[in-house]
């Protein structure tokens, strides 16, 4: 049986961006938050090191310096007006979180304390600056908890463990979504004037990833299948310091507090790659440096495919009080004692700079003209504003979710206040989802989903990772074709309706395959190197041809069409990126 | 010392203690099953013997069972490194997160059951709603009606430290469902709710400790606690849960708010 609901605003996803939008919208219009997880399980909670804002609590700073760093860190693919707006609004966004109770670490006089972070500098690159507001190494946890607390206070309506599987449109405008209820296996149609996607990233397409199992690109993929383009998908960030083999994040705050990277010769190799800021260079540069060290035989471990993160020289109280969680990760998952031993690390798939194209009000926009789709919104990692350009700076994702979660939620509430309730496209709008799920469950046998997923993850990590070439990407494209073919015949053993997590894992695998298609197609087309997208066969940035965003569209025949659109420039003229 | 000092030992490329694995091992997972769609109200045990890396998480082993042996096995999980709080379960009789238990530490045989005291819905999945209802009952959000300053409210490090421990809670329910009082009493709000009340009662910026203490002095509140320390032992975040509960008891008895 299908259940029908009617809301003014529906938010898909209950991480930082979704909850921040919900706080904004729920006071004004009838709002529902649909989340496949309980809100406090969202991946925002695993962010560690901090959230930047030029509060200037411990040293001189300015939002403009922050904007410059963001643009330079993003290798000039950042839309500069959006970056200026984000860094300007950052200050109030942090005070707002504090007023809602977020327990930031404090300076001796009681102000919010701030620490250093990669790529954040004083006066346009002079030296690292203390800009990251933090709560030990669980800043994301505290943001997620605080936003959820405010939702509890406001009695926000949640539909937990509901998976949004389709977007409904009528006359080119948003009409609602179709969702699957995990507990019962029933479908729900949410008719709504506006929908905001805040579903997070898709890092689970890579073998070594800091991402949760549930980060499978659901929102981008649902819209991609409905003709909405995905922007800048070739830009995927590899965080330099993941726990060896497992990929669990070890925060950049470790280096912000003074930790350093060492190769097999005990050399602090970042001195050679970024002489000014060294270990606090942006993530794309550090990950490439690690790749290079390993390639040249200076890796550590039995396979020589790791390097060391070293904090042994730091005061014990800094390690225990400011980095307690990452210290525990090393102890639990590697059996390494960071106070006396260096920790083996490797780059880990971490963050999608690309995603659903939006403007600074969270409206989903299509084409070179950036035409808004009425009623459709996105915010957070699943969206591409673009404030991160070709490489996001550490801490700017937590800032993105609170600034653009708020702006998106506010705009969607204003839109819903004046819009009429849209008609549903027909009286069985859930039919395509129902047919898709039934087709998956009605096979006597077939391909194993875990095999397909692990091959996707392994091959993407080998062929579309920190370093790419035309050859590796063409090979990956061919492999993806084969994986899609196998996915057509995937077998679901559980035919039940209650908590059929196997069925949903298969659906999520389908989402990952779609996002991987877009990523590889865009990476193949961009024959230059910029930010996190490094083409060994085209190692230089090519502003003459590629200072522009990519847009990938899924065509009716399954192929992908690429378009480009200009980068919105501003005060910062592209220059060579040195640190 | 200089950073590179003492690297000799750990830099040995053959060192398998820090990096690399030491051969596969066999482990038997005995799992308590329940699936009313298939077998009605009866629960049963299934055993799966698999080969894993000794460094794998128990969650990885459960995935191996689900992905290659029995797709119907139902469990919750997300982040897989002890932060999201999805995969609390009873492992060899003690509550823990499956993603924080390493296979080597429980091999060659491990028994896995759902956490206790909440209705089981399917296999290792329980109904979390009663747990979150307890959480919501303690007003788990900052209450301050004195108006917001233009910048941050000041809070010196000593004040901030006062409630640091209880800010770590991830609402996984490992503590609450390890509590024998909670097992036998639907009304008791349980340790996690008290932890989240504690987090605001001792926050210098909050103005409504009195109401929370009133709520927790009720018959469903802190005085149900019999100080068995199960909650403290179960907490995957290392929160001193029993101590937090005792502090709240003491405040109700002796402090004037």
PDB file of N, CA, C and O in Angstrom, chain A residues 254 257-259 310-319 323:
ATOM      1  N   UNK A 254      45.492  17.145  13.410  1.00  0.00           N
ATOM      2  CA  UNK A 254      46.722  16.528  13.922  1.00  0.00           C
ATOM      3  C   UNK A 254      47.928  17.326  13.443  1.00  0.00           C
ATOM      4  O   UNK A 254      48.843  17.632  14.216  1.00  0.00           O
ATOM      5  N   UNK A 257      47.937  20.900  14.916  1.00  0.00           N
ATOM      6  CA  UNK A 257      48.507  20.982  16.261  1.00  0.00           C
ATOM      7  C   UNK A 257      50.009  20.698  16.257  1.00  0.00           C
ATOM      8  O   UNK A 257      50.641  20.682  17.309  1.00  0.00           O
ATOM      9  N   UNK A 258      50.585  20.403  15.091  1.00  0.00           N
ATOM     10  CA  UNK A 258      52.036  20.230  15.009  1.00  0.00           C
ATOM     11  C   UNK A 258      52.511  18.873  14.533  1.00  0.00           C
ATOM     12  O   UNK A 258      53.721  18.637  14.448  1.00  0.00           O
ATOM     13  N   UNK A 259      51.603  17.968  14.216  1.00  0.00           N
ATOM     14  CA  UNK A 259      52.002  16.668  13.673  1.00  0.00           C
ATOM     15  C   UNK A 259      52.641  16.833  12.304  1.00  0.00           C
ATOM     16  O   UNK A 259      52.373  17.801  11.593  1.00  0.00           O
ATOM     17  N   UNK A 310      53.317  11.614  12.310  1.00  0.00           N
ATOM     18  CA  UNK A 310      54.092  11.536  13.553  1.00  0.00           C
ATOM     19  C   UNK A 310      53.706  12.658  14.516  1.00  0.00           C
ATOM     20  O   UNK A 310      53.760  13.834  14.157  1.00  0.00           O
ATOM     21  N   UNK A 311      53.307  12.281  15.738  1.00  0.00           N
ATOM     22  CA  UNK A 311      52.975  13.287  16.763  1.00  0.00           C
ATOM     23  C   UNK A 311      53.799  13.073  18.037  1.00  0.00           C
ATOM     24  O   UNK A 311      53.517  13.675  19.070  1.00  0.00           O
ATOM     25  N   UNK A 312      54.827  12.224  17.954  1.00  0.00           N
ATOM     26  CA  UNK A 312      55.545  11.865  19.178  1.00  0.00           C
ATOM     27  C   UNK A 312      56.202  13.068  19.855  1.00  0.00           C
ATOM     28  O   UNK A 312      56.448  13.045  21.052  1.00  0.00           O
ATOM     29  N   UNK A 313      56.487  14.091  19.068  1.00  0.00           N
ATOM     30  CA  UNK A 313      57.155  15.264  19.634  1.00  0.00           C
ATOM     31  C   UNK A 313      56.171  16.241  20.274  1.00  0.00           C
ATOM     32  O   UNK A 313      56.582  17.234  20.853  1.00  0.00           O
ATOM     33  N   UNK A 314      54.865  15.977  20.170  1.00  0.00           N
ATOM     34  CA  UNK A 314      53.890  16.906  20.749  1.00  0.00           C
ATOM     35  C   UNK A 314      53.721  16.638  22.239  1.00  0.00           C
ATOM     36  O   UNK A 314      53.864  15.501  22.694  1.00  0.00           O
ATOM     37  N   UNK A 315      53.388  17.686  23.003  1.00  0.00           N
ATOM     38  CA  UNK A 315      53.126  17.474  24.420  1.00  0.00           C
ATOM     39  C   UNK A 315      51.978  16.477  24.608  1.00  0.00           C
ATOM     40  O   UNK A 315      51.007  16.481  23.848  1.00  0.00           O
ATOM     41  N   UNK A 316      52.114  15.660  25.592  1.00  0.00           N
ATOM     42  CA  UNK A 316      51.124  14.619  25.844  1.00  0.00           C
ATOM     43  C   UNK A 316      49.711  15.187  26.022  1.00  0.00           C
ATOM     44  O   UNK A 316      48.733  14.613  25.551  1.00  0.00           O
ATOM     45  N   UNK A 317      49.614  16.337  26.703  1.00  0.00           N
ATOM     46  CA  UNK A 317      48.261  16.871  26.955  1.00  0.00           C
ATOM     47  C   UNK A 317      47.613  17.365  25.661  1.00  0.00           C
ATOM     48  O   UNK A 317      46.387  17.329  25.532  1.00  0.00           O
ATOM     49  N   UNK A 318      48.405  17.807  24.696  1.00  0.00           N
ATOM     50  CA  UNK A 318      47.834  18.204  23.400  1.00  0.00           C
ATOM     51  C   UNK A 318      47.236  16.974  22.712  1.00  0.00           C
ATOM     52  O   UNK A 318      46.118  16.991  22.196  1.00  0.00           O
ATOM     53  N   UNK A 319      47.972  15.873  22.744  1.00  0.00           N
ATOM     54  CA  UNK A 319      47.501  14.641  22.111  1.00  0.00           C
ATOM     55  C   UNK A 319      46.234  14.132  22.801  1.00  0.00           C
ATOM     56  O   UNK A 319      45.235  13.819  22.157  1.00  0.00           O
ATOM     57  N   UNK A 323      43.229  15.890  20.699  1.00  0.00           N
ATOM     58  CA  UNK A 323      43.117  14.886  19.642  1.00  0.00           C
ATOM     59  C   UNK A 323      42.758  13.510  20.217  1.00  0.00           C
ATOM     60  O   UNK A 323      43.324  12.492  19.799  1.00  0.00           O
TER      61      UNK A 323
END
